[in-house]
mmCIF file of C-alpha atoms in Angstrom:
data_model
loop_
_atom_site.group_PDB
_atom_site.id
_atom_site.type_symbol
_atom_site.label_atom_id
_atom_site.label_comp_id
_atom_site.label_asym_id
_atom_site.label_seq_id
_atom_site.Cartn_x
_atom_site.Cartn_y
_atom_site.Cartn_z
ATOM 1 C CA MET W 1 12.145 208.700 -63.167
ATOM 2 C CA ARG W 2 8.990 209.738 -61.388
ATOM 3 C CA THR W 3 6.963 208.137 -58.646
ATOM 4 C CA PRO W 4 3.651 209.389 -57.225
ATOM 5 C CA SER W 5 3.838 211.607 -54.159
ATOM 6 C CA PHE W 6 0.822 210.100 -52.427
ATOM 7 C CA SER W 7 2.731 207.344 -50.596
ATOM 8 C CA ALA W 8 1.031 208.309 -47.327
ATOM 9 C CA ARG W 9 -2.363 207.476 -48.861
ATOM 10 C CA GLN W 10 -1.733 203.915 -49.983
ATOM 11 C CA SER W 11 -3.730 200.853 -48.989
ATOM 12 C CA PRO W 12 -3.382 197.157 -49.882
ATOM 13 C CA ARG W 13 -7.037 197.288 -50.933
ATOM 14 C CA GLN W 14 -5.958 199.346 -53.941
ATOM 15 C CA ASN W 15 -4.792 196.033 -55.383
ATOM 16 C CA ARG W 16 -7.824 194.230 -56.781
ATOM 17 C CA LEU W 17 -6.687 190.764 -55.692
ATOM 18 C CA LEU W 18 -6.261 191.869 -52.108
ATOM 19 C CA ALA W 19 -9.497 193.851 -52.268
ATOM 20 C CA ALA W 20 -11.376 190.709 -53.315
ATOM 21 C CA LEU W 21 -10.265 188.683 -50.284
ATOM 22 C CA PRO W 22 -12.756 188.071 -47.451
ATOM 23 C CA GLU W 23 -12.022 190.073 -44.317
ATOM 24 C CA ALA W 24 -10.606 187.116 -42.351
ATOM 25 C CA ASP W 25 -8.167 186.153 -45.122
ATOM 26 C CA TYR W 26 -7.156 189.753 -45.655
ATOM 27 C CA ALA W 27 -6.579 190.246 -41.915
ATOM 28 C CA ARG W 28 -4.151 187.300 -41.822
ATOM 29 C CA LEU W 29 -2.045 188.765 -44.628
ATOM 30 C CA LEU W 30 -2.187 192.402 -43.558
ATOM 31 C CA PRO W 31 0.595 192.301 -40.880
ATOM 32 C CA HIS W 32 2.955 190.787 -43.470
ATOM 33 C CA LEU W 33 2.256 193.220 -46.321
ATOM 34 C CA GLU W 34 5.081 195.747 -46.679
ATOM 35 C CA LEU W 35 4.531 198.889 -48.723
ATOM 36 C CA VAL W 36 7.495 199.646 -51.002
ATOM 37 C CA PRO W 37 8.172 202.262 -53.683
ATOM 38 C CA MET W 38 8.568 200.742 -57.126
ATOM 39 C CA PRO W 39 10.914 202.982 -59.124
ATOM 40 C CA ARG W 40 10.873 202.714 -62.880
ATOM 41 C CA GLY W 41 13.523 200.266 -64.057
ATOM 42 C CA TRP W 42 13.641 198.266 -60.813
ATOM 43 C CA VAL W 43 14.184 194.613 -61.726
ATOM 44 C CA LEU W 44 12.162 192.530 -59.277
ATOM 45 C CA TYR W 45 13.429 189.233 -60.671
ATOM 46 C CA GLU W 46 15.895 188.222 -63.319
ATOM 47 C CA SER W 47 15.472 185.073 -65.366
ATOM 48 C CA GLY W 48 16.266 182.085 -63.153
ATOM 49 C CA ASP W 49 16.295 184.061 -59.889
ATOM 50 C CA ALA W 50 14.765 182.430 -56.826
ATOM 51 C CA GLN W 51 11.674 184.441 -55.922
ATOM 52 C CA GLY W 52 11.823 185.246 -52.230
ATOM 53 C CA ASN W 53 8.862 187.632 -52.371
ATOM 54 C CA VAL W 54 5.754 188.381 -54.345
ATOM 55 C CA PHE W 55 4.474 191.872 -55.123
ATOM 56 C CA PHE W 56 0.957 193.268 -55.273
ATOM 57 C CA PRO W 57 1.244 196.550 -57.240
ATOM 58 C CA THR W 58 -1.137 199.350 -56.342
ATOM 59 C CA THR W 59 -0.027 202.275 -58.513
ATOM 60 C CA GLY W 60 3.023 200.811 -60.290
ATOM 61 C CA ILE W 61 3.020 198.511 -63.321
ATOM 62 C CA VAL W 62 5.399 195.588 -63.810
ATOM 63 C CA ALA W 63 6.198 193.954 -67.137
ATOM 64 C CA SER W 64 7.196 190.352 -67.658
ATOM 65 C CA CYS W 65 9.859 190.416 -70.372
ATOM 66 C CA HIS W 66 11.897 187.782 -72.159
ATOM 67 C CA VAL W 67 15.431 188.854 -73.023
ATOM 68 C CA MET W 68 17.310 187.265 -75.915
ATOM 69 C CA GLU W 69 21.026 186.519 -76.114
ATOM 70 C CA ASP W 70 21.617 189.635 -78.232
ATOM 71 C CA GLY W 71 19.990 191.840 -75.570
ATOM 72 C CA SER W 72 16.709 192.418 -77.405
ATOM 73 C CA SER W 73 13.540 191.908 -75.401
ATOM 74 C CA ALA W 74 9.771 191.664 -75.660
ATOM 75 C CA GLN W 75 7.005 191.968 -73.123
ATOM 76 C CA THR W 76 4.692 188.998 -72.635
ATOM 77 C CA ALA W 77 2.407 190.283 -69.864
ATOM 78 C CA VAL W 78 1.810 193.203 -67.506
ATOM 79 C CA ALA W 79 0.621 193.268 -63.902
ATOM 80 C CA GLY W 80 -0.589 196.306 -62.022
ATOM 81 C CA ASN W 81 -3.352 196.878 -59.509
ATOM 82 C CA ASP W 82 -5.149 193.947 -61.132
ATOM 83 C CA GLY W 83 -2.757 191.243 -59.994
ATOM 84 C CA MET W 84 0.409 189.856 -58.463
ATOM 85 C CA VAL W 85 4.038 189.544 -59.555
ATOM 86 C CA GLY W 86 5.723 186.249 -58.671
ATOM 87 C CA VAL W 87 3.181 183.633 -59.755
ATOM 88 C CA ALA W 88 5.922 180.975 -60.072
ATOM 89 C CA LEU W 89 5.813 180.588 -56.296
ATOM 90 C CA VAL W 90 2.254 179.281 -56.292
ATOM 91 C CA MET W 91 2.960 176.941 -59.193
ATOM 92 C CA GLY W 92 5.907 175.322 -57.439
ATOM 93 C CA GLY W 93 8.539 176.503 -59.897
ATOM 94 C CA GLU W 94 10.249 179.068 -57.608
ATOM 95 C CA SER W 95 11.667 180.914 -60.673
ATOM 96 C CA THR W 96 10.837 181.723 -64.294
ATOM 97 C CA THR W 97 12.701 182.312 -67.560
ATOM 98 C CA SER W 98 11.424 185.892 -67.739
ATOM 99 C CA ARG W 99 12.514 189.175 -66.170
ATOM 100 C CA ALA W 100 10.074 191.218 -64.075
ATOM 101 C CA VAL W 101 10.797 194.941 -64.354
ATOM 102 C CA VAL W 102 8.871 198.050 -63.271
ATOM 103 C CA PHE W 103 8.024 200.134 -66.335
ATOM 104 C CA SER W 104 5.594 202.566 -64.693
ATOM 105 C CA ALA W 105 6.764 203.906 -61.328
ATOM 106 C CA GLY W 106 4.475 203.744 -58.333
ATOM 107 C CA TYR W 107 3.954 201.685 -55.202
ATOM 108 C CA GLY W 108 3.130 198.129 -54.293
ATOM 109 C CA TYR W 109 3.025 195.682 -51.386
ATOM 110 C CA ARG W 110 5.682 193.038 -50.850
ATOM 111 C CA LEU W 111 4.842 189.699 -49.221
ATOM 112 C CA GLY W 112 7.343 187.014 -48.218
ATOM 113 C CA SER W 113 7.204 183.744 -50.118
ATOM 114 C CA GLY W 114 6.769 181.683 -46.941
ATOM 115 C CA VAL W 115 3.658 183.602 -45.903
ATOM 116 C CA LEU W 116 2.130 183.299 -49.370
ATOM 117 C CA LYS W 117 2.824 179.568 -49.627
ATOM 118 C CA ALA W 118 1.391 178.873 -46.182
ATOM 119 C CA GLU W 119 -1.798 180.785 -46.973
ATOM 120 C CA PHE W 120 -2.072 179.208 -50.430
ATOM 121 C CA ALA W 121 -1.661 175.701 -48.943
ATOM 122 C CA GLN W 122 -4.760 176.214 -46.793
ATOM 123 C CA GLY W 123 -6.864 175.904 -49.933
ATOM 124 C CA GLY W 124 -9.054 178.873 -49.093
ATOM 125 C CA SER W 125 -10.085 182.060 -50.832
ATOM 126 C CA LEU W 126 -6.545 183.180 -51.696
ATOM 127 C CA GLN W 127 -5.807 179.912 -53.457
ATOM 128 C CA ARG W 128 -8.999 180.082 -55.532
ATOM 129 C CA LEU W 129 -8.411 183.731 -56.363
ATOM 130 C CA LEU W 130 -4.798 183.232 -57.437
ATOM 131 C CA LEU W 131 -5.637 180.199 -59.584
ATOM 132 C CA ARG W 132 -8.235 182.260 -61.423
ATOM 133 C CA TYR W 133 -5.761 185.107 -61.788
ATOM 134 C CA LEU W 134 -3.219 182.653 -63.228
ATOM 135 C CA GLN W 135 -5.721 181.634 -65.899
ATOM 136 C CA ALA W 136 -6.372 185.289 -66.751
ATOM 137 C CA LEU W 137 -2.613 185.914 -66.921
ATOM 138 C CA MET W 138 -2.142 182.919 -69.219
ATOM 139 C CA THR W 139 -4.796 184.370 -71.503
ATOM 140 C CA GLN W 140 -2.982 187.706 -71.577
ATOM 141 C CA THR W 141 0.330 186.009 -72.409
ATOM 142 C CA ALA W 142 -1.171 183.858 -75.160
ATOM 143 C CA GLN W 143 -3.097 186.762 -76.656
ATOM 144 C CA THR W 144 0.059 188.888 -76.677
ATOM 145 C CA ALA W 145 1.801 186.221 -78.762
ATOM 146 C CA VAL W 146 -1.131 186.100 -81.204
ATOM 147 C CA CYS W 147 -1.272 189.886 -81.431
ATOM 148 C CA ASN W 148 2.452 190.239 -82.090
ATOM 149 C CA ARG W 149 2.182 187.708 -84.916
ATOM 150 C CA HIS W 150 -0.996 188.796 -86.680
ATOM 151 C CA HIS W 151 -1.668 192.475 -85.976
ATOM 152 C CA SER W 152 -0.069 195.726 -87.075
ATOM 153 C CA VAL W 153 2.275 197.738 -84.880
ATOM 154 C CA GLU W 154 -0.436 200.420 -84.620
ATOM 155 C CA GLN W 155 -2.901 197.879 -83.218
ATOM 156 C CA GLN W 156 -0.285 196.462 -80.861
ATOM 157 C CA LEU W 157 0.501 199.969 -79.646
ATOM 158 C CA CYS W 158 -3.193 200.671 -79.000
ATOM 159 C CA ARG W 159 -3.504 197.412 -77.049
ATOM 160 C CA TRP W 160 -0.395 198.159 -74.984
ATOM 161 C CA LEU W 161 -1.499 201.720 -74.207
ATOM 162 C CA LEU W 162 -4.975 200.621 -73.117
ATOM 163 C CA LEU W 163 -3.699 197.770 -70.940
ATOM 164 C CA SER W 164 -1.335 200.241 -69.265
ATOM 165 C CA LEU W 165 -4.005 202.912 -68.757
ATOM 166 C CA ASP W 166 -6.331 200.313 -67.212
ATOM 167 C CA ARG W 167 -3.744 199.739 -64.477
ATOM 168 C CA LEU W 168 -3.070 203.397 -63.659
ATOM 169 C CA SER W 169 -4.977 205.782 -61.417
ATOM 170 C CA LEU W 170 -4.181 208.567 -63.883
ATOM 171 C CA ARG W 171 -5.492 209.332 -67.348
ATOM 172 C CA GLU W 172 -2.212 210.159 -69.044
ATOM 173 C CA MET W 173 1.281 208.752 -69.415
ATOM 174 C CA THR W 174 4.561 209.973 -70.818
ATOM 175 C CA LEU W 175 6.212 207.319 -72.967
ATOM 176 C CA SER W 176 9.415 207.264 -74.981
ATOM 177 C CA HIS W 177 9.467 205.453 -78.305
ATOM 178 C CA GLU W 178 12.509 203.489 -77.177
ATOM 179 C CA ARG W 179 10.713 202.100 -74.138
ATOM 180 C CA ILE W 180 7.629 201.161 -76.151
ATOM 181 C CA ALA W 181 9.813 199.450 -78.750
ATOM 182 C CA ASP W 182 11.494 197.400 -76.015
ATOM 183 C CA MET W 183 8.128 196.371 -74.596
ATOM 184 C CA LEU W 184 6.622 195.398 -77.957
ATOM 185 C CA GLY W 185 9.788 193.804 -79.296
ATOM 186 C CA VAL W 186 9.801 195.926 -82.467
ATOM 187 C CA ARG W 187 12.129 198.476 -84.037
ATOM 188 C CA ARG W 188 11.999 202.041 -82.731
ATOM 189 C CA GLU W 189 11.312 203.181 -86.296
ATOM 190 C CA GLY W 190 8.225 200.976 -86.334
ATOM 191 C CA VAL W 191 6.914 202.633 -83.175
ATOM 192 C CA THR W 192 7.575 206.085 -84.656
ATOM 193 C CA GLU W 193 5.647 205.204 -87.815
ATOM 194 C CA ALA W 194 2.759 203.821 -85.757
ATOM 195 C CA ALA W 195 2.719 206.915 -83.518
ATOM 196 C CA VAL W 196 2.571 209.196 -86.563
ATOM 197 C CA LYS W 197 -0.487 207.320 -87.863
ATOM 198 C CA LEU W 198 -2.224 207.346 -84.489
ATOM 199 C CA ARG W 199 -1.552 211.056 -84.034
ATOM 200 C CA ALA W 200 -2.905 211.816 -87.504
ATOM 201 C CA ALA W 201 -6.074 209.909 -86.567
ATOM 202 C CA GLY W 202 -6.411 211.909 -83.362
ATOM 203 C CA LEU W 203 -5.803 208.972 -81.023
ATOM 204 C CA ILE W 204 -2.674 210.307 -79.296
ATOM 205 C CA GLU W 205 -0.536 213.409 -78.930
ATOM 206 C CA TYR W 206 3.227 213.270 -78.969
ATOM 207 C CA GLY W 207 6.293 215.335 -79.634
ATOM 208 C CA ARG W 208 10.056 214.901 -79.515
ATOM 209 C CA GLY W 209 9.699 211.140 -79.465
ATOM 210 C CA ARG W 210 7.385 211.026 -76.439
ATOM 211 C CA ILE W 211 3.699 210.153 -76.276
ATOM 212 C CA THR W 212 1.949 212.276 -73.661
ATOM 213 C CA ALA W 213 -1.849 212.104 -74.042
ATOM 214 C CA PHE W 214 -4.571 209.783 -75.282
ATOM 215 C CA ASP W 215 -8.155 209.726 -76.542
ATOM 216 C CA ARG W 216 -9.381 206.553 -74.897
ATOM 217 C CA GLU W 217 -12.588 206.200 -76.909
ATOM 218 C CA LYS W 218 -10.707 206.402 -80.189
ATOM 219 C CA LEU W 219 -8.049 203.968 -78.965
ATOM 220 C CA GLU W 220 -10.766 201.454 -78.061
ATOM 221 C CA ALA W 221 -12.323 201.873 -81.503
ATOM 222 C CA GLU W 222 -8.990 201.243 -83.232
ATOM 223 C CA VAL W 223 -7.545 198.453 -81.076
ATOM 224 C CA CYS W 224 -7.610 194.841 -82.253
ATOM 225 C CA GLU W 225 -9.797 192.188 -80.631
ATOM 226 C CA CYS W 226 -6.930 191.028 -78.405
ATOM 227 C CA TYR W 227 -7.579 193.794 -75.889
ATOM 228 C CA GLY W 228 -11.226 192.795 -75.554
ATOM 229 C CA VAL W 229 -10.365 189.100 -75.204
ATOM 230 C CA VAL W 230 -7.959 189.799 -72.334
ATOM 231 C CA ASN W 231 -10.390 192.101 -70.528
ATOM 232 C CA ALA W 232 -13.379 189.787 -71.002
ATOM 233 C CA GLU W 233 -11.495 186.805 -69.579
ATOM 234 C CA TYR W 234 -10.338 188.818 -66.561
ATOM 235 C CA ALA W 235 -13.897 190.016 -65.958
ATOM 236 C CA ARG W 236 -15.216 186.455 -66.260
ATOM 237 C CA LEU W 237 -12.709 184.950 -63.847
ATOM 238 C CA MET W 238 -12.184 187.635 -61.225
ATOM 239 C CA PRO W 239 -14.647 189.028 -58.658
ATOM 240 C CA GLU W 240 -15.951 192.502 -59.322
ATOM 241 C CA VAL W 241 -14.410 194.974 -56.884
ATOM 242 C CA PRO W 242 -14.513 198.788 -56.812
ATOM 243 C CA ARG W 243 -11.821 200.646 -58.696
ATOM 244 C CA PRO W 244 -8.974 201.093 -56.178
ATOM 245 C CA TRP W 245 -8.719 204.872 -56.054
ATOM 246 C CA SER W 246 -9.834 205.509 -52.447
ATOM 247 C CA TRP W 247 -6.730 206.399 -50.472
ATOM 248 C CA ILE W 248 -6.082 205.079 -46.959
ATOM 249 C CA PRO W 249 -2.947 205.933 -44.932
ATOM 250 C CA SER W 250 -0.165 203.368 -44.747
ATOM 251 C CA LYS W 251 3.551 203.308 -43.987
ATOM 252 C CA VAL W 252 6.207 203.056 -46.676
ATOM 253 C CA SER W 253 9.248 200.812 -46.370
ATOM 254 C CA PRO W 254 12.437 201.509 -48.330
ATOM 255 C CA VAL W 255 13.179 199.243 -51.267
ATOM 256 C CA SER W 256 15.810 196.754 -50.186
ATOM 257 C CA SER W 257 17.126 194.812 -53.168
ATOM 258 C CA ARG W 258 20.430 194.404 -54.914
ATOM 259 C CA ASN W 259 18.609 195.219 -58.148
ATOM 260 C CA SER W 260 16.829 198.374 -56.984
ATOM 261 C CA PRO W 261 17.861 201.700 -58.571
ATOM 262 C CA SER W 262 19.621 204.190 -56.338
ATOM 263 C CA ASN W 263 18.108 207.385 -57.754
ATOM 264 C CA GLY W 264 15.403 209.040 -55.639
ATOM 265 C CA LEU W 265 11.675 209.464 -56.135
ATOM 266 C CA ARG W 266 10.046 212.632 -57.352
ATOM 267 C CA ALA W 267 6.430 213.740 -57.153
ATOM 268 C CA PHE W 268 3.993 214.294 -59.997
ATOM 269 C CA ASP W 269 0.345 215.224 -60.245
ATOM 270 C CA ARG W 270 -1.321 214.126 -63.498
ATOM 271 C CA VAL W 271 1.074 212.386 -65.833
ATOM 272 C CA ALA W 272 2.682 209.025 -65.141
ATOM 273 C CA GLU W 273 6.087 208.672 -66.738
ATOM 274 C CA VAL W 274 6.818 205.133 -67.863
#
């Protein structure tokens, strides 16, 4: 497991939702935002868990997954620096039937549910922003279902890779076939076959069952329309803010959760391991 070494250069403004808030709204939340490392594999919520916090990822990526009785799973949405994890709190449900798990290690900001609800209830900028984000997230979830039903594993893999790269500050990732298979809800053999085809077409590089590099232009040319639909809806609904790669110092708080992994964090420079 790897986590970026630039924890001392984090800022809440690296999250695009927080960056889009007016200064007064942002200032009210800032004292309550707690920077935490997000190790790969950390389960933020299990299905049915009461959500006591929400998370605004900055460099980590969180997947919303549904787990079946036999242990198999499939990803329905991802949230990174573009959004928030814990949307059930603003919809009044307090919990969901999905699991939220970190699949790309990094950092994020934790905010208590009481603070979020109080700010949301004021009906100001945060409420409007989160409602728009919810619509964009619903589009992503619905489009994922359509894609999984109608498109090839190669196209699904391209979509998943691009959505992940969009939410990273880096240009490369290291991915195991097993992890991709879990996210897409397909057999590992299907991912291997898709990776072979994409490598032959020059879209990716991989070896020993791990994908390590990507040609973004070729991926965008090969991906199905689902990727464009998701991105276009996000762009339509959300304010345009600068890409969040300007680093500002901030303190880091230790992860305190019964579900958090115990293994430590290691530094890396160019490649995000997910």
